[in-house]
mmCIF file of C-alpha atoms in Angstrom:
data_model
loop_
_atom_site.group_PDB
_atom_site.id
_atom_site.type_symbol
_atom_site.label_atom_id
_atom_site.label_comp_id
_atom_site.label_asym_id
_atom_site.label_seq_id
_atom_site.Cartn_x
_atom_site.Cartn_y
_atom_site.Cartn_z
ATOM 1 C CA UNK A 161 0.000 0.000 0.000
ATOM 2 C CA UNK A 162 1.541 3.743 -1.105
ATOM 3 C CA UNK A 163 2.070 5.622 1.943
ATOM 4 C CA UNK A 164 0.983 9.276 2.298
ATOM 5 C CA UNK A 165 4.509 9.930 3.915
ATOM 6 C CA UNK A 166 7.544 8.770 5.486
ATOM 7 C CA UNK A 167 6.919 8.561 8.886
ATOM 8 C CA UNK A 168 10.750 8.521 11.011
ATOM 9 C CA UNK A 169 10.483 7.919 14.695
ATOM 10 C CA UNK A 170 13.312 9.223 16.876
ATOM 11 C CA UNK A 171 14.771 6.379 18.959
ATOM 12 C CA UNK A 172 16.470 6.781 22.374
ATOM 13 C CA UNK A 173 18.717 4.022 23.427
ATOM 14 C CA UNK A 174 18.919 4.904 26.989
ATOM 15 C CA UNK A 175 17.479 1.476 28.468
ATOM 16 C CA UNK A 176 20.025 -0.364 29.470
ATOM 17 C CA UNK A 177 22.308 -0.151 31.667
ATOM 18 C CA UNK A 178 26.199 1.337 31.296
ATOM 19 C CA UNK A 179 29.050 2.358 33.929
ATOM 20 C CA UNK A 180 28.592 5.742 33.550
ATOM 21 C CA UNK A 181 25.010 5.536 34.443
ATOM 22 C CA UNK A 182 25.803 3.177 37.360
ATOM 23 C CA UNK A 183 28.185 5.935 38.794
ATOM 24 C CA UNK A 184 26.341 8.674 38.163
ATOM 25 C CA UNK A 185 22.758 7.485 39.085
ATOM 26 C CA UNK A 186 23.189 4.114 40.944
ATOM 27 C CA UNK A 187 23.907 0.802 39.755
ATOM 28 C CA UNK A 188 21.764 -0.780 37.011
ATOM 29 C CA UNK A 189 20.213 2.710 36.360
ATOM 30 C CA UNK A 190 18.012 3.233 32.675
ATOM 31 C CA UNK A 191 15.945 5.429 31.639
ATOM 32 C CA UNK A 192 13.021 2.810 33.785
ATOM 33 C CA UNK A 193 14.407 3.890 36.195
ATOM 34 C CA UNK A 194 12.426 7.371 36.070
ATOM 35 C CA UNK A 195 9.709 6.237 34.579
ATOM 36 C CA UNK A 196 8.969 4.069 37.145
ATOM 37 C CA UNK A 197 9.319 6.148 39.920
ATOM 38 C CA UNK A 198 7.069 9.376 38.363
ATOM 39 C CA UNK A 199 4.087 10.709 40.553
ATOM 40 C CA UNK A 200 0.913 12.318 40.066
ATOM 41 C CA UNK A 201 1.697 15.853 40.583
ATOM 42 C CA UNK A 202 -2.036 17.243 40.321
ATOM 43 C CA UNK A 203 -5.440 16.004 39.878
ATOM 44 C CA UNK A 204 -5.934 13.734 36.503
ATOM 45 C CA UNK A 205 -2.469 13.993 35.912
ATOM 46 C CA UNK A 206 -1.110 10.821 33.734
ATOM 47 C CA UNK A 207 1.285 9.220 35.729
ATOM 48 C CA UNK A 208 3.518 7.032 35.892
ATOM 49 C CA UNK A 209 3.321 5.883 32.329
ATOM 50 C CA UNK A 210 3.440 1.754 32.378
ATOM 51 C CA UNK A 211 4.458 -0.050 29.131
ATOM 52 C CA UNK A 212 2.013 -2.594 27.219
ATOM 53 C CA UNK A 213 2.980 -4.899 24.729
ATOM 54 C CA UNK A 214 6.609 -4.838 24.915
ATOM 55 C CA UNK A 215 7.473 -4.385 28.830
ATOM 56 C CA UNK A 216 10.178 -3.088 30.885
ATOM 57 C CA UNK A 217 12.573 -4.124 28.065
ATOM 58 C CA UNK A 218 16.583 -4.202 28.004
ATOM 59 C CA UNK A 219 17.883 -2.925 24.528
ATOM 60 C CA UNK A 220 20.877 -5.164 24.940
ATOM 61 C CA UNK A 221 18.612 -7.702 23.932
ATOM 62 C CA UNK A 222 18.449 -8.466 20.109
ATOM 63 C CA UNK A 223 14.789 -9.631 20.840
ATOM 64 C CA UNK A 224 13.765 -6.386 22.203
ATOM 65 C CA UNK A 225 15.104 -4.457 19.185
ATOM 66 C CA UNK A 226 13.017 -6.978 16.911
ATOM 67 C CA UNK A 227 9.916 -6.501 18.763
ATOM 68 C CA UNK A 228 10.302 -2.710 18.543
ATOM 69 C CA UNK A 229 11.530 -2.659 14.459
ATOM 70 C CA UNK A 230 8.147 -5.195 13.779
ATOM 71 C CA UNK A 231 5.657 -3.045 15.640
ATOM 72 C CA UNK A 232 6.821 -0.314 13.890
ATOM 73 C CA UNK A 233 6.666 -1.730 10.897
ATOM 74 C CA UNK A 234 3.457 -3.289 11.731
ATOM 75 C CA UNK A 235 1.830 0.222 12.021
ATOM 76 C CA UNK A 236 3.444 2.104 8.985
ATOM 77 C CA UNK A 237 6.281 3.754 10.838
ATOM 78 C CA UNK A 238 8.981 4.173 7.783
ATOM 79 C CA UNK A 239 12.218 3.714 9.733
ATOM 80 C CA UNK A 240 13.606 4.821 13.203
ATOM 81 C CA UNK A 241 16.350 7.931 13.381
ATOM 82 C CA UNK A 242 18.457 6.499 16.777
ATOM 83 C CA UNK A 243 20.231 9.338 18.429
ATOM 84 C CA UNK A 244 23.827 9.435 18.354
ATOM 85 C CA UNK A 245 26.353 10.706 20.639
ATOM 86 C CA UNK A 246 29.838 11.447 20.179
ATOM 87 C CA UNK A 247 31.066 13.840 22.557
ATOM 88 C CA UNK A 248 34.368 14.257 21.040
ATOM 89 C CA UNK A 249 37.944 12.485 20.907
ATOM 90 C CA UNK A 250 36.236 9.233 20.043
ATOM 91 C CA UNK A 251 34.189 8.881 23.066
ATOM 92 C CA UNK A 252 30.400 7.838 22.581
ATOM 93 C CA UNK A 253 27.935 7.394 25.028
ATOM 94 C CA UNK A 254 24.729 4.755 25.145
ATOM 95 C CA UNK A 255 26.596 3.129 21.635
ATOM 96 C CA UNK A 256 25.844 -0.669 22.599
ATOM 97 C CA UNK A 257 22.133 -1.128 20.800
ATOM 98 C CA UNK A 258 23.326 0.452 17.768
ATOM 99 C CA UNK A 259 26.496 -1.320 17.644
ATOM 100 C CA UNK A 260 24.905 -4.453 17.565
ATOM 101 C CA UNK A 261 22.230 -3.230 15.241
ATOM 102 C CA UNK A 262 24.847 -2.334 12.679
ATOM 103 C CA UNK A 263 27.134 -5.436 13.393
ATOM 104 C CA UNK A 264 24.059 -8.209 13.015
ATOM 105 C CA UNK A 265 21.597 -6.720 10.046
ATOM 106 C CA UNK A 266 19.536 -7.122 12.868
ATOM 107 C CA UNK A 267 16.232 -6.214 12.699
ATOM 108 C CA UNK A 268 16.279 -5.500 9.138
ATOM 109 C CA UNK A 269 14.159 -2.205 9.270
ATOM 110 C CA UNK A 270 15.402 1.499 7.741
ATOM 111 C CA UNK A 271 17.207 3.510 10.078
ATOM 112 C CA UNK A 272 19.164 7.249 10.040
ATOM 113 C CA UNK A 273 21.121 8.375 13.285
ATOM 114 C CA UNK A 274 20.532 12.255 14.820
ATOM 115 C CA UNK A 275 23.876 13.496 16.452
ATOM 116 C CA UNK A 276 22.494 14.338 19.753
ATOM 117 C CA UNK A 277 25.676 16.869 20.436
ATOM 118 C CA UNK A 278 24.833 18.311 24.091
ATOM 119 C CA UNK A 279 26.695 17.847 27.168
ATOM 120 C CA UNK A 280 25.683 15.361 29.378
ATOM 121 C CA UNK A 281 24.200 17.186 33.060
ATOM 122 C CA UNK A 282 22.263 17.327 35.840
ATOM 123 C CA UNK A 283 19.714 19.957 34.813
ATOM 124 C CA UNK A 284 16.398 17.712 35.105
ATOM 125 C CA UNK A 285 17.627 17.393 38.983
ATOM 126 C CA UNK A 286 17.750 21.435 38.899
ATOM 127 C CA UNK A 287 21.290 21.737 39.212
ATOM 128 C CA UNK A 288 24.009 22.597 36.638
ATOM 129 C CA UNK A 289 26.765 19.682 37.092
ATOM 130 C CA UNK A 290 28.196 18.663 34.304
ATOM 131 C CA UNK A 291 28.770 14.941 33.772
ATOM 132 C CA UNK A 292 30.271 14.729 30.558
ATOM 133 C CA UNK A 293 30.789 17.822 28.388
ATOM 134 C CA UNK A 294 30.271 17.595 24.715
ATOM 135 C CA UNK A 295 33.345 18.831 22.825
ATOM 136 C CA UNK A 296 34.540 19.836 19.275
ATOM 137 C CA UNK A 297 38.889 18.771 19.498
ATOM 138 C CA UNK A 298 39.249 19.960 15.843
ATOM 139 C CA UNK A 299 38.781 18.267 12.385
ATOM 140 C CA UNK A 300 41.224 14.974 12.986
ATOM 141 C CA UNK A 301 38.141 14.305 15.453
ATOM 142 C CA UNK A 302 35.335 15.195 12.578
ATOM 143 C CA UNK A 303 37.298 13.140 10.713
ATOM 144 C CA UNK A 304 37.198 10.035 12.848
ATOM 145 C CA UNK A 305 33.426 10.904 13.687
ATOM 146 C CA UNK A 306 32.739 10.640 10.153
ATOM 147 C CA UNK A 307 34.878 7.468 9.462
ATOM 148 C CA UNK A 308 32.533 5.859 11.983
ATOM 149 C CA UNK A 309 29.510 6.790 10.687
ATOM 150 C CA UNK A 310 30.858 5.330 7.254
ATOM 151 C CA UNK A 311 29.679 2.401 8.145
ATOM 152 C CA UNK A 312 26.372 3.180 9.021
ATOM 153 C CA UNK A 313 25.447 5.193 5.852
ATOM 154 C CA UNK A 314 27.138 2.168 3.750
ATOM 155 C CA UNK A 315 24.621 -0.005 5.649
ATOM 156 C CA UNK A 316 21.949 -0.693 3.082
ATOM 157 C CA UNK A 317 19.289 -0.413 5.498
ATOM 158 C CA UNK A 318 19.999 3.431 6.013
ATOM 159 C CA UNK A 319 17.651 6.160 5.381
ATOM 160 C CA UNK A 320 18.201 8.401 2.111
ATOM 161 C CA UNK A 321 17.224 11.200 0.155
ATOM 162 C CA UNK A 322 18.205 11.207 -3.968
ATOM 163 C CA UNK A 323 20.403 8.317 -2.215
ATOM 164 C CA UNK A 324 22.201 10.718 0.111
ATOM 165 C CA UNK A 325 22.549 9.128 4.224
ATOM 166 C CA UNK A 326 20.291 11.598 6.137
ATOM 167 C CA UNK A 327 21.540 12.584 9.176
ATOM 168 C CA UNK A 328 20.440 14.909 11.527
ATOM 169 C CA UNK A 329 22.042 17.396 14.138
ATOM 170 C CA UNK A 330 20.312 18.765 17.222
ATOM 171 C CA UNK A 331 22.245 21.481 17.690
ATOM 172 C CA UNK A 332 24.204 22.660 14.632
ATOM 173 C CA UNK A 333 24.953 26.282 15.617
ATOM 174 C CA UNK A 334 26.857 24.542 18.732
ATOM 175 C CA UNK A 335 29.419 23.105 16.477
ATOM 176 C CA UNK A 336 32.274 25.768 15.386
ATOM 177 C CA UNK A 337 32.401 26.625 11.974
ATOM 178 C CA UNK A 338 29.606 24.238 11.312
ATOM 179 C CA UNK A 339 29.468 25.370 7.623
ATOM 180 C CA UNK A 340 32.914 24.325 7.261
ATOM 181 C CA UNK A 341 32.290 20.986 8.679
ATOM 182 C CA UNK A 342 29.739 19.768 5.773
ATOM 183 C CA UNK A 343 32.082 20.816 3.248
ATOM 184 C CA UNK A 344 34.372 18.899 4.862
ATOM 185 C CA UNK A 345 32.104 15.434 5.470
ATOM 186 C CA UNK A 346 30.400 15.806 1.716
ATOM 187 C CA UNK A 347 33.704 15.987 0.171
ATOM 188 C CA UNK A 348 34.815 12.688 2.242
ATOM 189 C CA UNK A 349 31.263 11.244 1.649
ATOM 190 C CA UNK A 350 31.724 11.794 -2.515
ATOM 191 C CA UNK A 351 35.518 10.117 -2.158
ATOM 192 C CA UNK A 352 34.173 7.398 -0.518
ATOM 193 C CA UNK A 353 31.254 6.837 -3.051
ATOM 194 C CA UNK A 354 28.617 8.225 -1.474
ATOM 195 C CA UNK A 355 26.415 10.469 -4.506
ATOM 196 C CA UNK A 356 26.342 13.122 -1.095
ATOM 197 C CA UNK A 357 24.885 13.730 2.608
ATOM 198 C CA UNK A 358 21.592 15.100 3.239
ATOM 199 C CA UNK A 359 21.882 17.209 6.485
ATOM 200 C CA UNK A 360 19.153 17.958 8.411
ATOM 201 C CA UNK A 361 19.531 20.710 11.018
ATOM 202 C CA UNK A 362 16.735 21.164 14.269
ATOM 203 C CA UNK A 363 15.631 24.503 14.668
ATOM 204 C CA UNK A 364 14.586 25.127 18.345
ATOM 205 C CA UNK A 365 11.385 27.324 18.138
ATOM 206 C CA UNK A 366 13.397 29.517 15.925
ATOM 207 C CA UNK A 367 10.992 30.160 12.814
ATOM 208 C CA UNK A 368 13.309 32.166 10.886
ATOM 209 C CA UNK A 369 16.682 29.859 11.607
ATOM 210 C CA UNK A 370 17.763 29.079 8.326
ATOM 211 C CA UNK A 371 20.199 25.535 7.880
ATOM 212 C CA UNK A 372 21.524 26.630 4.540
ATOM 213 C CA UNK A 373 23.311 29.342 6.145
ATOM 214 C CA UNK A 374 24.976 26.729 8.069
ATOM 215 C CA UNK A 375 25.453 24.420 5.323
ATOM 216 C CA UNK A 376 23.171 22.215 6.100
ATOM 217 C CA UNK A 377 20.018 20.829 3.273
ATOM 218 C CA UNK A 378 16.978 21.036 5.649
ATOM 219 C CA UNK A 379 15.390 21.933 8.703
ATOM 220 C CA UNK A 380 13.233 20.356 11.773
ATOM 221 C CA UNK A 381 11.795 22.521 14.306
ATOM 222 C CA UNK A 382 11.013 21.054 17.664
ATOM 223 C CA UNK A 383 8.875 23.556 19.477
ATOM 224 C CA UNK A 384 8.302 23.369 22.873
ATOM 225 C CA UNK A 385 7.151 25.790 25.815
ATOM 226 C CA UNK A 386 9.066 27.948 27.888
ATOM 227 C CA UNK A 387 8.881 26.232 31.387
ATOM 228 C CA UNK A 388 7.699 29.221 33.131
ATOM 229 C CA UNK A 389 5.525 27.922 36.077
ATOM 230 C CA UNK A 390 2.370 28.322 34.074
ATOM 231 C CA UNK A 391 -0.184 26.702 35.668
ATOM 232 C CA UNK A 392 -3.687 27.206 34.272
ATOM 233 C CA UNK A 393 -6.605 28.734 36.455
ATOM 234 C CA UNK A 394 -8.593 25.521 35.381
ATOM 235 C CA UNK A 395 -5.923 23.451 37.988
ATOM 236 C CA UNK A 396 -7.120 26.008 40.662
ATOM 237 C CA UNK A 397 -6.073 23.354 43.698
ATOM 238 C CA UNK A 398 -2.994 23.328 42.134
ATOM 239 C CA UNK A 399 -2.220 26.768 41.943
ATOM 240 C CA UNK A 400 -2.973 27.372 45.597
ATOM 241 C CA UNK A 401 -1.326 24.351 46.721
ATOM 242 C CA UNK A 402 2.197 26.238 44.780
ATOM 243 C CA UNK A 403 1.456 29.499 45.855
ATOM 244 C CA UNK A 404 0.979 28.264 49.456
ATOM 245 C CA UNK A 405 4.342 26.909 49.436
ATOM 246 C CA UNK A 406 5.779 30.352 48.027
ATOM 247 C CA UNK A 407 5.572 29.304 43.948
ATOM 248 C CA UNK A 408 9.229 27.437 44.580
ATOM 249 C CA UNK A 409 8.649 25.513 41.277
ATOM 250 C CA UNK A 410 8.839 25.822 37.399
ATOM 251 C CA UNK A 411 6.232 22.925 36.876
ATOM 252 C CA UNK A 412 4.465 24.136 33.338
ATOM 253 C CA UNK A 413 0.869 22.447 32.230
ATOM 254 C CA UNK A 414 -0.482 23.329 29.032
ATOM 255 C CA UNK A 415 -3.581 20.884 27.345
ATOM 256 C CA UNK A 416 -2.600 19.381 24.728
ATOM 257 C CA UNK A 417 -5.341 20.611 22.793
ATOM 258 C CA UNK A 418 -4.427 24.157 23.474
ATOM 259 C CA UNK A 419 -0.560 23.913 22.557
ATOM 260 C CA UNK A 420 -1.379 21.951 19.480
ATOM 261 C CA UNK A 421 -1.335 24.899 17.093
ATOM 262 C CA UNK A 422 1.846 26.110 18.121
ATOM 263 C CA UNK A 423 3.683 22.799 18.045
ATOM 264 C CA UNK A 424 4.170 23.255 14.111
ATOM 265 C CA UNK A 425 5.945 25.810 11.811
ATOM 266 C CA UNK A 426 3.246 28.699 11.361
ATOM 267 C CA UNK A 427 5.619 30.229 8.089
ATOM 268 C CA UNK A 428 6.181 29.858 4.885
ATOM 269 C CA UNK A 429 9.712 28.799 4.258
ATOM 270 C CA UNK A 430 11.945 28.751 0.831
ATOM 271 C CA UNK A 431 13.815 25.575 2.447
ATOM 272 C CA UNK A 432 12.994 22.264 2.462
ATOM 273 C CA UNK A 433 11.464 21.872 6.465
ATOM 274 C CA UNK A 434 10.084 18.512 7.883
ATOM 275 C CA UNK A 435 7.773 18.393 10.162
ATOM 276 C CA UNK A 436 7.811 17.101 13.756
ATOM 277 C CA UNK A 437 4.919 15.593 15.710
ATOM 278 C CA UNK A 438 4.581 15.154 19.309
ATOM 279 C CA UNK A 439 2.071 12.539 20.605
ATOM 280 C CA UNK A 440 2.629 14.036 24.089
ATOM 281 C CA UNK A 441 5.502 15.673 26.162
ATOM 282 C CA UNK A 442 5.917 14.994 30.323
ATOM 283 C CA UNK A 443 9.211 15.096 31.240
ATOM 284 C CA UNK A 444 8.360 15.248 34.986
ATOM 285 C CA UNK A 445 9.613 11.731 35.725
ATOM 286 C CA UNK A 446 12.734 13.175 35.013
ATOM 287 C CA UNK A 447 12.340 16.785 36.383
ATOM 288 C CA UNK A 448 9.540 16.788 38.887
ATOM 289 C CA UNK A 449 8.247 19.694 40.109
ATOM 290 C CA UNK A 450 10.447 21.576 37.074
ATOM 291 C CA UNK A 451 8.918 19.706 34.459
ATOM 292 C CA UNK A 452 6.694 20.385 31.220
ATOM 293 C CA UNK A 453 3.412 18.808 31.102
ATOM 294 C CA UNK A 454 1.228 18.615 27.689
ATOM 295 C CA UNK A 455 -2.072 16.932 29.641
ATOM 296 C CA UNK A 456 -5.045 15.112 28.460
ATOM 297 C CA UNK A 457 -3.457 14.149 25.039
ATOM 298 C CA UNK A 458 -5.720 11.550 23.236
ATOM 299 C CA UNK A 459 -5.277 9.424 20.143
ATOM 300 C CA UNK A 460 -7.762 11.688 18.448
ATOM 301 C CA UNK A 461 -6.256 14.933 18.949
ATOM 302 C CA UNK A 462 -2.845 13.418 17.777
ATOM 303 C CA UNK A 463 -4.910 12.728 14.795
ATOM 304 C CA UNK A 464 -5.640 16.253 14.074
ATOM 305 C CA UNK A 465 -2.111 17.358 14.773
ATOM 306 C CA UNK A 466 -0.765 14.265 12.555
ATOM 307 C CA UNK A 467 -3.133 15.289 9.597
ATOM 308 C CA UNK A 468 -1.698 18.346 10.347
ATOM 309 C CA UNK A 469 1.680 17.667 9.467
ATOM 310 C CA UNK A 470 0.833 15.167 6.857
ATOM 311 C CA UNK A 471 -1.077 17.862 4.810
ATOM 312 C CA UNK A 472 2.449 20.150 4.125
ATOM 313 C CA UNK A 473 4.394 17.473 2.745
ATOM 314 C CA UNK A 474 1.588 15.681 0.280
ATOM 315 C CA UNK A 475 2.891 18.304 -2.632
ATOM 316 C CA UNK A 476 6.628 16.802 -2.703
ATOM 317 C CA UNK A 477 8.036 13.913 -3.990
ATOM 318 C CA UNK A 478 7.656 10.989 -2.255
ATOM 319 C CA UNK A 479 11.423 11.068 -0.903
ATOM 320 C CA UNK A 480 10.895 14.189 0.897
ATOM 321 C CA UNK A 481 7.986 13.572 2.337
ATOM 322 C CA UNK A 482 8.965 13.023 5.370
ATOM 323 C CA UNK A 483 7.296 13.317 8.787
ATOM 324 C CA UNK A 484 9.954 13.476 12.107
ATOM 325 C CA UNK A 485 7.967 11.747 15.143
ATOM 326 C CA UNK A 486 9.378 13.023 18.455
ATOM 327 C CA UNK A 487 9.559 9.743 19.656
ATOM 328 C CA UNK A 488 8.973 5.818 19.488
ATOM 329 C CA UNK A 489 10.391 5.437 23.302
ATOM 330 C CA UNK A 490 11.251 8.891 25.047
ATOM 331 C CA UNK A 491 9.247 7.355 28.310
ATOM 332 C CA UNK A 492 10.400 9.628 30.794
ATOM 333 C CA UNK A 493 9.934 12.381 28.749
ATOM 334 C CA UNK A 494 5.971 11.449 27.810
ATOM 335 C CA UNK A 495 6.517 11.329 24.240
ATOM 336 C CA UNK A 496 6.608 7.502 23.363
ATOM 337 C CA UNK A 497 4.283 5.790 20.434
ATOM 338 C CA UNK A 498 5.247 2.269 22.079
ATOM 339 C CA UNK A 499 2.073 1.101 23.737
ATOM 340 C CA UNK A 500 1.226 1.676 27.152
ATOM 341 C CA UNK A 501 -1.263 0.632 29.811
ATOM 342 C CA UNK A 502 -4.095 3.135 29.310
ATOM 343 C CA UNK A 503 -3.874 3.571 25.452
ATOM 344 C CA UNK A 504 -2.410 0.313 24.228
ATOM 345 C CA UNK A 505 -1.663 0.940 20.515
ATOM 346 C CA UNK A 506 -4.509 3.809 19.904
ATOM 347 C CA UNK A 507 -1.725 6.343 18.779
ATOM 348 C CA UNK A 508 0.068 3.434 16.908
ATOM 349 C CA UNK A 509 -3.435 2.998 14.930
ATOM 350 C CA UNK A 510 -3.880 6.795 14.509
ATOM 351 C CA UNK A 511 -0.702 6.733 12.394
ATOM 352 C CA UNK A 512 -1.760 3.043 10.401
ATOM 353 C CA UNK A 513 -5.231 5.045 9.513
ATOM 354 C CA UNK A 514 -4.010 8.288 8.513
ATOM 355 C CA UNK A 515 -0.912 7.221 6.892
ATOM 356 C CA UNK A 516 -1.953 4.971 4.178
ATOM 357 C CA UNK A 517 -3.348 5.948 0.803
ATOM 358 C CA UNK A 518 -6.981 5.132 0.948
#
């Protein structure tokens, strides 16, 4: 069946455990370990989110990266986009899962990577340690980064545009002379047979950010909220329960069906942009009381806001029309299409109706 898009799920691989976890957090510490642990912060607040189908999984496991690739699959989801992080000199963090993905041609489903270049710290606790720092050592490092990811874009399950490895960046404008740098990678990329890399940049609420100026093909905007301690009138317990205890928080609760509008690119643009969806965003198992709260998302809303997105890229060619999904697993963060207790797969069959031709 022709699809109306490419749907591309962002995939974290931050369940299972590694030493730096284990010394930082405790030992056998994953991204569970949050998720389990998240409270109900207000009245009819969604928490903690419990998974369905596929459990408390360990992505060390090839069977749990199977099960994930043929649900996906099973639904219409085009390929996953795993974030990446290389933090400079060589070092990588959370690299196992992928690893063995690329070593085994197991699953065999599409995949892209997303260079997820921030430091590593402790601002979800509300403090501002920094456990690893992301660096930049010079262009003998680029060099080796992009030797690595060689590999990947030679795998034949990767992700391309006119044939070109996508591959996204989270935070281009981070990177020192980032314009240079993808001169530098497409001219390795050509002498190692590549036809060329198709960069994608995210733009961070920015509507006018512009990745050509930074040498990059494409945009993504992610757009969330300020977390500003807005608390609705609506959650009127809520607000005096705060305010009784002198506002000391930056918890931030918008509905769903209220932030909806904003979470997609209101411009015109003369570059190619992708669109991202968000089924639902509550990072408070991670952040508590200084988290960001989109409440009372449903399967049907994320319809609207799907159709939404699906709608601006139905006049390209079928390579670019892609759809970002922000994410297939980003549990402690709320935004996760893998099933859970209350829903089950209801946004995973939102995306199989909408996204098929009829």
């Amino acid at each position: 069946m022709n699809k109306r898009a490419r749907l591309i799920a962002f995939h974290l691989p931050q369940f299972h455990p590694t030493p730096e976890n284990d010394e930082w957090w405790g030992k056998g510490f994953t991204e569970w370990t949050n998720v389990a642990k998240a409270q109900q912060l207000f009245s009819g607040h969604y928490q903690p989110h419990v998974p369905a189908d596929l459990g408390f999984y360990d992505l060390r496991l090839p069977e749990a990266r199977h099960a994930q690739a043929e649900l996906a699959k099973e639904y219409g989801i085009e390929g996953f986009c795993y974030y990446h992080y290389w933090l400079g000199d060589g070092r990588r963090m959370l690299e196992r899962p992928f690893n063995e993905i690329l070593a085994s041609g197991e699953p065999d489903f599409p995949f892209c990577l997303c260079w997820a270049n921030h430091s590593w710290n402790t601002a979800w606790q509300g403090t501002d340690k920094v456990l690893i720092e992301q660096t930049y050592p010079g262009w003998d490092d680029h060099a080796e980064h992009f030797d690595w990811l060689l590999q990947a874009f030679n795998d034949r399950r990767y992700l391309t545009i006119d044939g070109k490895p996508i591959f996204v960046i989270y935070k281009p404008d981070d990177i020192p002379n980032v314009h240079d740098l993808t001169v530098f990678w497409r001219e390795r990329a050509v002498k190692n047979g590549l036809p060329g890399l198709y960069l994608i940049g995210v733009s961070h609420r920015n509507q006018k950010w512009d990745p050509r100026l930074r040498g990059l093909d494409a945009s993504v905007m992610q757009v969330l909220p300020r977390r500003d301690g807005r608390i609705p009138n609506r959650y009127l317990l809520t607000k005096l329960k705060l305010a009784l205890q002198g506002n000391r928080h930056e918890l931030t609760i918008w509905d769903y069906e209220e932030i909806m509008p904003i979470l997609l690119r209101n411009n015109v643009v003369d570059w190619p942009d992708y669109p991202l969806v968000l089924p639902n965003w509550d990072n408070t198992p991670r952040s508590g009381m200084r988290g960001l709260v989109f409440h009372n998302s449903t399967p049907e809303l994320f319809r609207k806001h799907l159709n939404d997105a699906l709608s601006r890229v139905e006049d390209r060619k079928h390579e670019e029309k892609i759809v970002f999904v922000k994410a297939w697993n980003e549990w402690a963060e709320g935004n996760h299409l893998e099933p859970d207790q209350k829903w089950g797969r209801a946004y995973l069959e939102t995306i199989r109706d909408e996204i098929y031709l009829r």
